[in-house]
CSV table of C-alpha atoms in Angstrom, one decimal:
chain,number,residue,atom,x,y,z
A,988,MET,CA,-49.4,10.5,-44.5
A,989,THR,CA,-47.0,9.7,-42.3
A,990,GLN,CA,-48.0,7.3,-38.9
A,991,THR,CA,-46.6,7.6,-35.8
A,992,ALA,CA,-46.2,7.4,-32.0
A,993,PRO,CA,-47.6,10.4,-30.7
A,994,ARG,CA,-45.3,13.1,-29.5
A,995,PRO,CA,-46.4,13.7,-25.8
A,996,SER,CA,-44.1,14.2,-22.6
A,997,HIS,CA,-44.5,10.2,-21.6
A,998,PRO,CA,-42.5,7.4,-23.1
A,999,ALA,CA,-43.5,6.0,-26.6
A,1000,PRO,CA,-43.8,2.5,-26.9
A,1001,SER,CA,-41.1,0.2,-29.8
A,1002,PRO,CA,-42.7,-1.5,-32.2
A,1003,GLY,CA,-43.4,-5.6,-31.6
A,1004,ARG,CA,-41.7,-8.1,-32.6
A,1005,GLY,CA,-42.1,-8.3,-36.5
A,1006,GLY,CA,-41.7,-4.4,-37.0
A,1007,GLN,CA,-45.2,-5.1,-35.2
A,1008,GLN,CA,-47.2,-1.5,-34.7
A,1009,PRO,CA,-48.0,-0.8,-31.0
A,1010,PRO,CA,-52.1,-1.2,-30.5
A,1011,HIS,CA,-54.4,2.0,-32.2
A,1012,ASP,CA,-56.7,2.2,-34.9
A,1013,LEU,CA,-57.0,4.6,-37.2
A,1014,GLY,CA,-60.6,4.5,-38.7
A,1015,ALA,CA,-61.7,5.2,-34.7
A,1016,GLU,CA,-58.8,8.1,-35.2
A,1017,GLY,CA,-60.4,9.5,-38.7
A,1018,ILE,CA,-63.7,9.6,-37.5
A,1019,VAL,CA,-63.6,11.1,-34.2
A,1020,LEU,CA,-61.9,14.4,-36.6
A,1021,SER,CA,-64.6,14.0,-39.0
A,1022,ASP,CA,-67.3,14.7,-36.7
A,1023,VAL,CA,-65.8,17.5,-35.1
A,1024,LEU,CA,-64.6,19.1,-38.0
A,1025,GLU,CA,-68.9,18.6,-39.7
A,1026,HIS,CA,-70.3,19.4,-35.5
A,1027,PRO,CA,-67.8,21.5,-33.4
A,1028,GLU,CA,-69.9,21.3,-30.6
A,1029,HIS,CA,-69.5,18.0,-30.1
A,1030,LEU,CA,-65.7,18.5,-28.6
A,1031,ASP,CA,-67.5,19.6,-25.2
A,1032,LYS,CA,-69.1,15.3,-25.2
A,1033,ILE,CA,-65.1,14.1,-25.9
A,1034,GLY,CA,-63.4,16.3,-23.1
A,1035,PHE,CA,-61.1,13.9,-21.8
A,1036,LEU,CA,-59.7,12.8,-25.7
A,1037,GLN,CA,-56.6,15.5,-26.1
A,1038,ALA,CA,-54.5,15.7,-29.2
A,1039,GLU,CA,-51.2,13.1,-27.3
A,1040,HIS,CA,-54.3,10.4,-27.8
A,1041,PHE,CA,-53.7,9.9,-31.6
A,1042,PHE,CA,-51.7,7.3,-32.7
A,1043,ALA,CA,-51.2,8.9,-36.0
A,1044,ASN,CA,-48.9,12.2,-36.3
A,1045,ALA,CA,-51.2,13.7,-38.9
A,1046,HIS,CA,-54.2,13.5,-37.1
A,1047,THR,CA,-52.2,14.6,-33.9
A,1048,GLN,CA,-52.1,18.1,-35.6
A,1049,ILE,CA,-55.0,18.3,-36.3
A,1050,TYR,CA,-56.6,17.6,-32.9
A,1051,GLN,CA,-54.3,20.6,-32.0
A,1052,ALA,CA,-55.4,22.4,-33.7
A,1053,ILE,CA,-58.4,22.0,-33.3
A,1054,GLN,CA,-58.4,22.9,-29.7
A,1055,ASP,CA,-56.0,25.8,-30.3
A,1056,LEU,CA,-59.3,27.4,-31.8
A,1057,ALA,CA,-61.8,26.3,-29.5
A,1058,ALA,CA,-59.6,27.9,-26.4
A,1059,ALA,CA,-59.5,30.9,-28.6
A,1060,GLY,CA,-63.0,30.8,-29.0
A,1061,GLN,CA,-62.8,30.9,-33.3
A,1062,GLU,CA,-65.1,29.3,-35.5
A,1063,ILE,CA,-63.7,25.5,-35.9
A,1064,ASP,CA,-64.6,24.5,-40.6
A,1065,LEU,CA,-62.0,23.2,-42.7
A,1066,VAL,CA,-61.0,26.5,-43.1
A,1067,ALA,CA,-59.9,27.6,-40.2
A,1068,VAL,CA,-58.3,24.2,-38.8
A,1069,ALA,CA,-56.2,24.5,-43.0
A,1070,THR,CA,-55.3,28.1,-41.6
A,1071,GLN,CA,-54.5,27.0,-38.3
A,1072,LEU,CA,-52.3,24.1,-39.4
A,1073,ARG,CA,-50.8,26.2,-42.4
A,1074,SER,CA,-49.8,29.1,-39.6
A,1075,GLN,CA,-47.2,26.5,-37.5
A,1076,GLY,CA,-46.3,25.2,-40.9
A,1077,GLN,CA,-48.2,21.9,-40.0
A,1078,LEU,CA,-50.5,21.3,-43.4
A,1079,GLU,CA,-48.1,20.2,-45.6
A,1080,ARG,CA,-46.8,17.5,-43.2
A,1081,VAL,CA,-50.4,16.6,-42.3
A,1082,GLY,CA,-51.2,16.1,-45.7
A,1083,GLY,CA,-52.8,19.4,-47.2
A,1084,ALA,CA,-56.3,20.4,-47.3
A,1085,VAL,CA,-57.0,17.4,-49.1
A,1086,TYR,CA,-56.2,15.0,-47.1
A,1087,LEU,CA,-58.6,17.1,-44.9
A,1088,GLN,CA,-61.7,17.4,-47.2
A,1089,LYS,CA,-60.8,13.0,-47.3
A,1090,LEU,CA,-61.4,13.0,-43.6
A,1091,ALA,CA,-64.4,15.4,-43.8
A,1092,TYR,CA,-66.6,13.7,-46.2
A,1093,GLU,CA,-65.2,10.3,-46.4
A,1094,GLN,CA,-65.9,9.0,-43.5
A,1095,PRO,CA,-68.9,6.7,-42.8
A,1096,ALA,CA,-71.8,8.7,-40.7
A,1097,CYS,CA,-71.3,8.7,-36.6
A,1098,ALA,CA,-73.8,8.2,-34.4
A,1099,ARG,CA,-72.1,8.1,-30.9
A,1100,ILE,CA,-68.8,10.4,-31.5
A,1101,GLU,CA,-67.9,9.1,-27.1
A,1102,GLN,CA,-67.5,5.9,-28.8
A,1103,HIS,CA,-65.2,6.1,-30.7
A,1104,ALA,CA,-63.3,8.7,-29.0
A,1105,LEU,CA,-63.0,6.0,-26.1
A,1106,VAL,CA,-61.2,3.9,-28.5
A,1107,VAL,CA,-58.7,6.1,-29.2
A,1108,PHE,CA,-58.0,6.9,-25.7
A,1109,GLU,CA,-58.0,3.5,-24.8
A,1110,ARG,CA,-55.8,2.0,-27.3
A,1111,TRP,CA,-53.5,5.2,-26.0
A,1112,ARG,CA,-53.7,3.9,-22.5
A,1113,VAL,CA,-52.5,0.6,-24.2
A,1114,ARG,CA,-49.1,2.5,-25.3
A,1115,MET,CA,-48.9,3.8,-22.8
A,1116,VAL,CA,-48.6,0.6,-20.6
A,1117,ILE,CA,-46.5,-0.9,-23.4
A,1118,ALA,CA,-43.7,2.3,-23.6
A,1119,GLN,CA,-43.6,2.9,-19.5
A,1120,SER,CA,-42.7,-1.6,-19.9
A,1121,GLN,CA,-40.1,-0.8,-22.2
A,1122,VAL,CA,-38.7,1.9,-20.2
A,1123,ALA,CA,-38.6,0.1,-17.0
A,1124,LEU,CA,-36.9,-3.1,-18.6
A,1125,ALA,CA,-34.6,-1.2,-20.4
A,1126,THR,CA,-33.6,0.5,-16.7
A,1127,GLY,CA,-33.7,-2.8,-14.8
A,1128,PHE,CA,-31.2,-4.8,-17.3
A,1129,GLN,CA,-28.7,-1.6,-15.7
A,1130,SER,CA,-29.5,-2.7,-12.5
A,1131,PRO,CA,-30.7,0.3,-10.4
A,1132,ALA,CA,-28.7,1.3,-7.2
A,1133,ASP,CA,-32.1,1.9,-5.7
A,1134,VAL,CA,-34.4,-1.0,-6.2
A,1135,GLN,CA,-37.3,0.3,-4.5
A,1136,GLY,CA,-37.9,3.5,-6.2
A,1137,TYR,CA,-37.2,2.0,-9.4
A,1138,ILE,CA,-39.9,-0.2,-8.7
A,1139,GLU,CA,-42.4,2.6,-7.4
A,1140,GLN,CA,-41.8,5.4,-10.2
A,1141,TYR,CA,-43.3,1.9,-12.5
A,1142,GLU,CA,-45.8,1.2,-10.6
A,1143,ASN,CA,-46.5,5.3,-9.6
A,1144,ALA,CA,-46.7,5.3,-14.1
A,1145,LEU,CA,-48.7,2.8,-14.6
A,1146,ALA,CA,-51.2,3.9,-11.0
A,1147,SER,CA,-51.6,7.1,-12.6
A,1148,LEU,CA,-52.8,5.6,-15.7
A,1149,ALA,CA,-55.3,2.7,-14.3
A,1150,TYR,CA,-56.1,6.1,-13.0
A,1151,LEU,CA,-57.5,8.2,-15.7
A,1152,ASN,CA,-60.2,5.6,-16.7
A,1153,ARG,CA,-62.1,7.3,-13.8
A,1154,ARG,CA,-62.3,10.4,-15.6
A,1155,ARG,CA,-66.3,11.3,-16.6
A,1156,GLY,CA,-65.5,14.5,-18.8
A,1157,LEU,CA,-68.6,17.1,-18.9
A,1158,GLU,CA,-71.2,16.0,-16.8
A,1159,LEU,CA,-74.6,18.1,-16.7
A,1160,ALA,CA,-74.8,20.3,-13.1
A,1161,ALA,CA,-78.0,18.6,-12.7
A,1162,ASP,CA,-77.5,14.9,-13.1
A,1163,VAL,CA,-74.5,15.2,-10.8
A,1164,LEU,CA,-76.4,16.6,-8.7
A,1165,ALA,CA,-79.0,13.6,-9.0
A,1166,GLU,CA,-77.0,11.6,-7.9
A,1167,GLN,CA,-75.1,13.8,-4.6
A,1168,LEU,CA,-78.7,14.0,-3.3
A,1169,VAL,CA,-79.4,10.6,-2.8
A,1170,ILE,CA,-76.1,10.0,-1.3
A,1171,ILE,CA,-76.7,12.7,1.4
A,1172,GLN,CA,-80.4,11.4,2.1
A,1173,GLU,CA,-78.8,7.6,3.1
A,1174,ALA,CA,-76.3,9.9,5.2
A,1175,GLN,CA,-78.8,11.6,6.9
A,1176,SER,CA,-80.5,8.6,7.3
A,1177,ARG,CA,-78.2,6.6,9.2
A,1178,HIS,CA,-76.1,9.5,10.9
A,1179,GLY,CA,-78.7,11.5,11.1
A,1180,THR,CA,-76.5,16.0,10.7
A,1181,THR,CA,-73.2,14.2,9.6
A,1182,SER,CA,-73.2,13.7,6.0
A,1183,GLY,CA,-69.4,12.4,5.7
A,1184,VAL,CA,-68.8,8.7,8.1
A,1185,SER,CA,-69.3,10.3,11.5
A,1186,SER,CA,-66.7,10.2,13.8
A,1187,GLY,CA,-68.3,8.7,17.0
A,1188,PHE,CA,-67.6,12.4,18.8
A,1189,LYS,CA,-70.6,14.7,17.9
A,1190,ASP,CA,-69.1,18.1,18.7
A,1191,LEU,CA,-66.4,17.2,15.6
A,1192,ASP,CA,-69.3,15.0,13.6
A,1193,ASN,CA,-71.0,19.0,14.1
A,1194,LEU,CA,-67.9,21.2,12.9
A,1195,SER,CA,-66.0,18.7,10.3
A,1196,GLY,CA,-69.4,16.5,8.6
A,1197,GLY,CA,-66.8,13.4,9.4
A,1198,PHE,CA,-64.8,11.8,7.3
A,1199,TYR,CA,-65.4,12.2,3.4
A,1200,ASP,CA,-64.1,9.5,0.2
A,1201,GLY,CA,-60.8,11.2,-1.1
A,1202,ASP,CA,-60.0,13.7,1.7
A,1203,LEU,CA,-57.1,13.7,3.0
A,1204,THR,CA,-56.4,14.7,7.5
A,1205,ILE,CA,-53.3,15.2,8.9
A,1206,LEU,CA,-54.0,14.8,13.2
A,1207,GLY,CA,-50.8,16.4,14.0
A,1208,GLY,CA,-49.7,16.3,17.7
A,1209,ARG,CA,-46.4,15.9,19.9
A,1210,PRO,CA,-45.3,12.7,21.6
A,1211,GLY,CA,-47.4,12.0,24.2
A,1212,MET,CA,-50.4,13.8,22.9
A,1213,GLY,CA,-52.6,11.1,22.3
A,1214,LYS,CA,-53.0,11.4,18.2
A,1215,THR,CA,-52.2,7.2,18.6
A,1216,THR,CA,-55.2,6.8,20.7
A,1217,LEU,CA,-57.3,8.9,19.6
A,1218,ALA,CA,-57.2,7.4,16.0
A,1219,LEU,CA,-57.8,4.3,17.9
A,1220,ALA,CA,-60.9,6.0,18.6
A,1221,LEU,CA,-61.9,6.9,15.6
A,1222,LEU,CA,-61.1,3.4,13.9
A,1223,ARG,CA,-63.7,1.7,16.9
A,1224,ASN,CA,-66.5,4.6,16.2
A,1225,VAL,CA,-66.1,4.3,11.9
A,1226,THR,CA,-65.4,0.7,12.3
A,1227,LYS,CA,-68.7,-1.0,14.2
A,1228,PRO,CA,-70.1,-4.4,13.4
A,1229,ALA,CA,-73.8,-4.2,12.0
A,1230,PRO,CA,-76.3,-5.8,14.9
A,1231,LEU,CA,-77.1,-9.4,14.7
A,1232,ASP,CA,-80.3,-9.0,13.4
A,1233,SER,CA,-79.6,-6.7,10.8
A,1234,GLU,CA,-78.6,-7.1,7.5
A,1235,GLU,CA,-77.0,-4.0,6.5
A,1236,LEU,CA,-73.0,-3.9,6.5
A,1237,PRO,CA,-70.8,-1.9,8.8
A,1238,LEU,CA,-67.9,-0.1,7.1
A,1239,ALA,CA,-64.5,-1.7,7.0
A,1240,SER,CA,-61.5,0.3,8.0
A,1241,ALA,CA,-57.2,-0.3,8.0
A,1242,LEU,CA,-54.8,0.9,10.0
A,1243,PHE,CA,-51.2,1.6,8.9
A,1244,SER,CA,-48.4,1.3,12.0
A,1245,LEU,CA,-45.4,2.0,11.3
A,1246,GLU,CA,-44.7,3.0,14.7
A,1247,MET,CA,-46.2,1.0,17.1
A,1248,PRO,CA,-46.3,-3.2,17.2
A,1249,ARG,CA,-50.3,-4.5,16.1
A,1250,ASP,CA,-49.9,-6.9,19.1
A,1251,GLN,CA,-49.6,-3.6,21.5
A,1252,LEU,CA,-52.3,-2.2,19.2
A,1253,VAL,CA,-55.3,-4.3,19.3
A,1254,VAL,CA,-55.0,-4.3,23.0
A,1255,ARG,CA,-55.6,-1.0,23.5
A,1256,LEU,CA,-59.0,-1.7,21.3
A,1257,ALA,CA,-59.7,-4.6,24.1
A,1258,CYS,CA,-59.3,-2.7,26.3
A,1259,ALA,CA,-61.2,0.1,25.1
A,1260,HIS,CA,-64.3,-2.0,23.9
A,1261,ALA,CA,-64.0,-3.8,27.2
A,1262,ASN,CA,-63.5,-1.2,29.7
A,1263,VAL,CA,-60.8,-3.0,31.3
A,1264,PRO,CA,-57.5,-0.5,32.3
A,1265,PHE,CA,-54.9,-0.6,30.1
A,1266,THR,CA,-52.1,-0.3,33.1
A,1267,ALA,CA,-53.4,-3.8,34.3
A,1268,VAL,CA,-52.6,-5.4,31.2
A,1269,ARG,CA,-48.9,-3.9,31.5
A,1270,LYS,CA,-49.0,-4.2,35.3
A,1271,ASN,CA,-50.3,-8.1,35.0
A,1272,THR,CA,-52.8,-6.9,37.6
A,1273,LEU,CA,-55.8,-7.7,36.0
A,1274,THR,CA,-58.5,-9.7,37.5
A,1275,ARG,CA,-61.0,-12.2,36.9
A,1276,GLU,CA,-63.6,-9.9,35.2
A,1277,HIS,CA,-61.0,-8.1,33.1
A,1278,ILE,CA,-60.3,-12.0,31.7
A,1279,GLU,CA,-64.0,-11.9,31.0
A,1280,ARG,CA,-64.5,-8.9,29.6
A,1281,LEU,CA,-61.1,-9.1,27.0
A,1282,ILE,CA,-62.7,-12.4,25.9
A,1283,GLU,CA,-66.4,-10.8,25.3
A,1284,ALA,CA,-64.1,-8.0,23.2
A,1285,HIS,CA,-62.3,-10.7,21.5
A,1286,GLU,CA,-65.8,-11.9,20.0
A,1287,HIS,CA,-66.5,-8.6,19.3
A,1288,MET,CA,-64.0,-7.7,17.5
A,1289,LYS,CA,-64.3,-11.2,15.0
A,1290,ARG,CA,-67.2,-9.0,13.4
A,1291,VAL,CA,-65.6,-6.0,13.0
A,1292,PRO,CA,-63.7,-5.4,9.4
A,1293,LEU,CA,-61.0,-3.3,10.8
A,1294,TRP,CA,-57.8,-4.6,9.4
A,1295,ILE,CA,-53.7,-3.5,10.5
A,1296,ASP,CA,-50.9,-3.8,9.4
A,1297,ASP,CA,-47.7,-3.3,11.3
A,1298,THR,CA,-45.3,-3.0,8.8
A,1299,PRO,CA,-42.0,-0.6,9.0
A,1300,ALA,CA,-41.1,2.6,6.6
A,1301,LEU,CA,-44.3,1.6,4.0
A,1302,SER,CA,-43.3,3.0,0.9
A,1303,ILE,CA,-46.8,4.8,-1.0
A,1304,ALA,CA,-46.6,2.2,-3.7
A,1305,GLU,CA,-47.1,-0.3,-1.1
A,1306,LEU,CA,-49.7,1.3,0.7
A,1307,ARG,CA,-51.5,1.7,-2.9
A,1308,ALA,CA,-51.6,-1.8,-3.4
A,1309,ARG,CA,-52.3,-3.1,-0.5
A,1310,VAL,CA,-55.7,-0.9,0.1
A,1311,ARG,CA,-56.7,-1.7,-3.7
A,1312,LYS,CA,-56.6,-4.6,-2.5
A,1313,LEU,CA,-58.2,-4.3,0.8
A,1314,ARG,CA,-61.2,-2.1,-1.5
A,1315,ARG,CA,-61.3,-5.1,-4.1
A,1316,ASP,CA,-62.1,-7.8,-1.2
A,1317,VAL,CA,-64.6,-5.6,0.4
A,1318,GLU,CA,-66.6,-4.6,-3.1
A,1319,GLN,CA,-66.7,-8.1,-3.8
A,1320,GLY,CA,-67.3,-9.8,-1.7
A,1321,THR,CA,-64.6,-12.1,-0.5
A,1322,SER,CA,-63.2,-9.8,2.5
A,1323,LYS,CA,-62.8,-12.2,5.7
A,1324,VAL,CA,-65.6,-9.9,7.2
A,1325,PRO,CA,-67.7,-8.5,5.7
A,1326,ALA,CA,-68.6,-4.4,5.1
A,1327,LYS,CA,-69.7,-2.2,2.8
A,1328,LYS,CA,-67.2,-0.2,1.9
A,1329,ILE,CA,-64.0,1.9,3.2
A,1330,GLY,CA,-65.4,3.9,6.0
A,1331,LEU,CA,-61.4,5.1,7.1
A,1332,ILE,CA,-57.8,4.2,6.5
A,1333,VAL,CA,-55.2,5.4,9.0
A,1334,ILE,CA,-51.7,6.1,8.9
A,1335,ASP,CA,-49.7,6.5,12.1
A,1336,TYR,CA,-46.7,8.0,11.1
A,1337,LEU,CA,-46.5,9.9,8.4
A,1338,GLN,CA,-42.7,11.3,8.7
A,1339,LEU,CA,-42.3,7.8,9.4
A,1340,MET,CA,-43.1,5.8,5.6
A,1341,THR,CA,-40.8,5.7,2.6
A,1342,GLY,CA,-40.4,8.7,-0.3
A,1343,ILE,CA,-39.7,9.2,-3.3
A,1344,ARG,CA,-36.2,10.6,-2.8
A,1345,ASN,CA,-33.4,10.8,-5.6
A,1346,ARG,CA,-29.9,12.1,-5.0
A,1347,GLY,CA,-29.4,15.2,-4.2
A,1348,ASP,CA,-33.3,16.1,-2.5
A,1349,SER,CA,-33.9,16.8,0.4
A,1350,ARG,CA,-35.7,15.8,3.2
A,1351,GLU,CA,-38.5,17.9,2.7
A,1352,GLN,CA,-38.7,16.3,-1.1
A,1353,GLU,CA,-39.2,12.9,0.0
A,1354,ILE,CA,-42.5,14.8,2.7
A,1355,SER,CA,-43.7,16.3,0.0
A,1356,SER,CA,-44.1,12.3,-2.5
A,1357,ILE,CA,-45.2,11.8,0.6
A,1358,SER,CA,-47.5,13.7,1.0
A,1359,GLN,CA,-48.7,13.9,-2.7
A,1360,GLY,CA,-48.9,10.4,-3.4
A,1361,LEU,CA,-51.1,10.0,0.3
A,1362,LYS,CA,-53.4,12.8,-1.1
A,1363,ASN,CA,-54.0,10.9,-5.0
A,1364,LEU,CA,-54.6,7.4,-2.7
A,1365,ALA,CA,-57.1,8.6,-1.1
A,1366,LYS,CA,-58.2,10.6,-4.0
A,1367,GLN,CA,-57.6,8.1,-6.6
A,1368,GLU,CA,-59.3,4.8,-4.3
A,1369,ALA,CA,-62.3,7.0,-2.8
A,1370,VAL,CA,-61.3,6.4,0.7
A,1371,PRO,CA,-61.1,8.8,4.0
A,1372,ILE,CA,-56.8,8.8,4.9
A,1373,LEU,CA,-56.5,9.8,8.5
A,1374,ALA,CA,-52.2,10.6,8.5
A,1375,LEU,CA,-50.8,11.4,11.7
A,1376,ALA,CA,-48.1,13.9,11.3
A,1377,GLN,CA,-45.5,15.0,14.2
A,1378,LEU,CA,-44.6,18.3,14.9
A,1379,ASN,CA,-41.7,20.0,15.2
A,1380,ARG,CA,-39.4,20.4,18.8
A,1381,GLY,CA,-40.3,23.9,18.0
A,1382,VAL,CA,-43.3,23.6,19.6
A,1383,GLU,CA,-41.2,22.9,23.6
A,1384,ALA,CA,-39.3,25.9,23.7
A,1385,LYS,CA,-42.4,28.5,23.1
A,1386,SER,CA,-42.2,30.5,26.0
A,1387,GLY,CA,-45.6,30.7,27.9
A,1388,ARG,CA,-48.0,27.5,28.6
A,1389,LYS,CA,-50.9,28.6,26.0
A,1390,ASP,CA,-47.6,29.7,22.9
A,1391,LYS,CA,-47.6,26.0,23.2
A,1392,ARG,CA,-50.7,25.6,21.0
A,1393,PRO,CA,-50.0,24.0,18.3
A,1394,GLN,CA,-50.0,25.9,14.1
A,1395,LEU,CA,-49.9,24.8,11.4
A,1396,SER,CA,-46.1,26.3,10.5
A,1397,ASP,CA,-45.1,23.7,13.4
A,1398,LEU,CA,-45.6,20.9,11.2
A,1399,ARG,CA,-42.8,19.0,10.3
A,1400,GLU,CA,-41.9,19.6,6.8
A,1401,SER,CA,-45.3,21.5,6.8
A,1402,GLY,CA,-44.7,23.2,3.4
A,1403,ALA,CA,-46.4,20.0,1.8
A,1404,ILE,CA,-48.3,18.6,3.8
A,1405,GLU,CA,-50.0,21.6,4.2
A,1406,GLN,CA,-50.8,22.6,1.0
A,1407,ASP,CA,-51.6,18.9,0.4
A,1408,ALA,CA,-53.8,18.1,3.4
A,1409,ASP,CA,-57.6,18.9,3.2
A,1410,ASN,CA,-58.0,18.8,6.5
A,1411,ILE,CA,-55.5,19.4,9.6
A,1412,TRP,CA,-56.3,18.8,12.8
A,1413,PHE,CA,-53.5,19.1,16.0
A,1414,VAL,CA,-54.3,17.6,19.7
A,1415,TYR,CA,-52.7,19.5,22.5
A,1416,ARG,CA,-53.5,18.9,26.4
A,1417,GLU,CA,-52.0,21.7,28.2
A,1418,GLY,CA,-51.9,19.6,31.0
A,1419,TYR,CA,-49.1,17.4,29.6
A,1420,TYR,CA,-47.6,20.9,30.5
A,1421,ASP,CA,-49.0,22.5,33.9
A,1422,ARG,CA,-50.1,20.1,36.6
A,1423,ALA,CA,-52.5,21.8,37.6
A,1424,VAL,CA,-54.5,21.2,34.6
A,1425,ASN,CA,-56.2,18.0,34.4
A,1426,ALA,CA,-53.8,16.0,32.7
A,1427,ASN,CA,-56.9,14.4,30.2
A,1428,GLU,CA,-58.5,17.6,29.3
A,1429,THR,CA,-57.8,17.7,25.9
A,1430,GLU,CA,-58.5,20.0,22.7
A,1431,LEU,CA,-58.8,18.4,19.3
A,1432,ILE,CA,-57.3,21.7,17.5
A,1433,LEU,CA,-59.2,22.0,13.4
A,1434,ALA,CA,-56.5,24.1,12.1
A,1435,LYS,CA,-57.3,23.8,8.1
A,1436,GLN,CA,-60.7,22.7,6.6
A,1437,ARG,CA,-60.5,23.1,3.1
A,1438,ALA,CA,-64.9,22.8,3.1
A,1439,GLY,CA,-65.5,23.5,6.1
A,1440,PRO,CA,-64.8,25.6,9.4
A,1441,ILE,CA,-62.1,26.6,11.7
A,1442,GLY,CA,-61.9,25.6,15.5
A,1443,MET,CA,-62.2,23.9,18.2
A,1444,VAL,CA,-63.4,20.6,20.1
A,1445,LYS,CA,-62.8,19.2,23.7
A,1446,LEU,CA,-62.6,15.7,24.4
A,1447,TYR,CA,-62.1,13.8,27.0
A,1448,MET,CA,-58.4,11.5,27.2
A,1449,ASP,CA,-59.3,8.4,29.7
A,1450,GLY,CA,-55.6,7.3,29.7
A,1451,SER,CA,-56.2,3.7,31.8
A,1452,HIS,CA,-58.5,2.7,28.8
A,1453,ALA,CA,-56.4,3.6,26.2
A,1454,THR,CA,-59.6,5.9,24.4
A,1455,PHE,CA,-60.7,9.3,24.3
A,1456,LYS,CA,-64.7,9.7,25.4
A,1457,ALA,CA,-66.5,13.0,24.4
A,1458,MET,CA,-66.2,16.1,26.8
A,1459,VAL,CA,-69.1,17.0,29.3
A,1460,LYS,CA,-70.0,20.3,30.9
A,1461,ASP,CA,-67.8,21.3,33.6
A,1462,SER,CA,-70.3,20.7,36.2
A,1463,ASP,CA,-70.6,16.6,34.8
A,1464,ALA,CA,-66.9,16.5,34.7
A,1465,TYR,CA,-65.9,12.5,34.6
A,1466,ASP,CA,-64.8,11.0,38.6
A,1467,HIS,CA,-61.7,8.9,37.1
A,1468,ASP,CA,-59.1,7.4,39.0
A,1469,GLN,CA,-55.8,8.8,39.5
A,1470,ASP,CA,-54.6,6.4,37.7
A,1471,ASP,CA,-56.0,7.6,34.4
A,1472,ASN,CA,-53.3,10.1,34.1
A,1473,TYR,CA,-51.3,7.6,33.0
A,1474,TYR,CA,-50.3,7.8,29.0
A,1475,GLU,CA,-48.2,6.5,26.7
A,1476,ASP,CA,-48.2,7.2,23.5
A,1477,GLY,CA,-46.1,7.9,20.8
């Protein structure tokens, strides 16, 4: 029997020092094949295992023949597998019918096929890490011109292999539902009608259900509409410190700002909490009471597990590494402020990130790599991600006030973003274009929801305090100073 590395589309690892073979376990491979030949129904238990995961080429061909028969709905036994291999010209290459009989009858009995299949799978993962490392090593010695792209490609390959460890294979629907019922009941006790992480806005929660782990939400709008301020309001609502007399830990969150420096962001957060006009900070007209409130806000924020990163031109690889570190610190209880889990990740904004862009690629292709990377990150790390996005300037050219409401097609490089996002929201203030309309009244348009209805929620932008509030009835409209119409947002 010829033994070679597997034949997937991945690079194959070379032998180590002294001709040492890459990690493998032929015994486990043989047990898996023997068990499946005798008990074809056990294939359902090892759905995660593929032919490419076997080390011996003969085992790869045999398992592929078994999978082909299963896919065609045909019986699986020694004769059927031998016939399938013969039709593909592979029977003699795997050792003939004699080797198939040896596999079927000379392997030890297997009590738990999943354990042996997992051994085969994990050896394959190690081989792939070795192979990717060899490719990275060879490419590195050639002094690649795009160093960042070179590093990201290697990290992305390893990240994909790391994520494979979380595949759970086939599970009984009732068992999965039992787990979800516990989560739903816990969520109901915390948030009433909201099963996800509450946004802090009742109308928005009623329509969206809150933020869900693994979801990518896009918040789009033209400059000046209030994207950043709304994102800060959502962060404040999600990341509230636990009461001093409570043992329950709060949710953590992180803001990656690629446009606005962190000092301006934290001052906005403090002003919103302390009910201090942000304009008073900018104009240096703070009163003694304002200063005292800001000091109290600082004491409050010491208990808030909110992290801010203002690294410009952040790449997906860098973002992934930082989110993973924060997630690990939170889960292990080593974060500076204790937290239960990550409740929200915000990126401000998507088009300022650096994506994978090979020579000849368009900007649209780079944006596609960013949006896909964000969705993969949300799914792999099981965190909700809110990514802000700019809209095309074509919105401004639309004739008529109402025509300026953004649509999905107004997203810059919208094809990939629209496809990858689970939810797409737009911020729109009619008063930005028409002075006769209250400039603070804001429409949050839910233009896409993969798991819910589309619709619109009205919010009130409190510009002077750099925050958003729930919109009350017209009869109870807010009574604010003219200074509230001041607004500056990216």
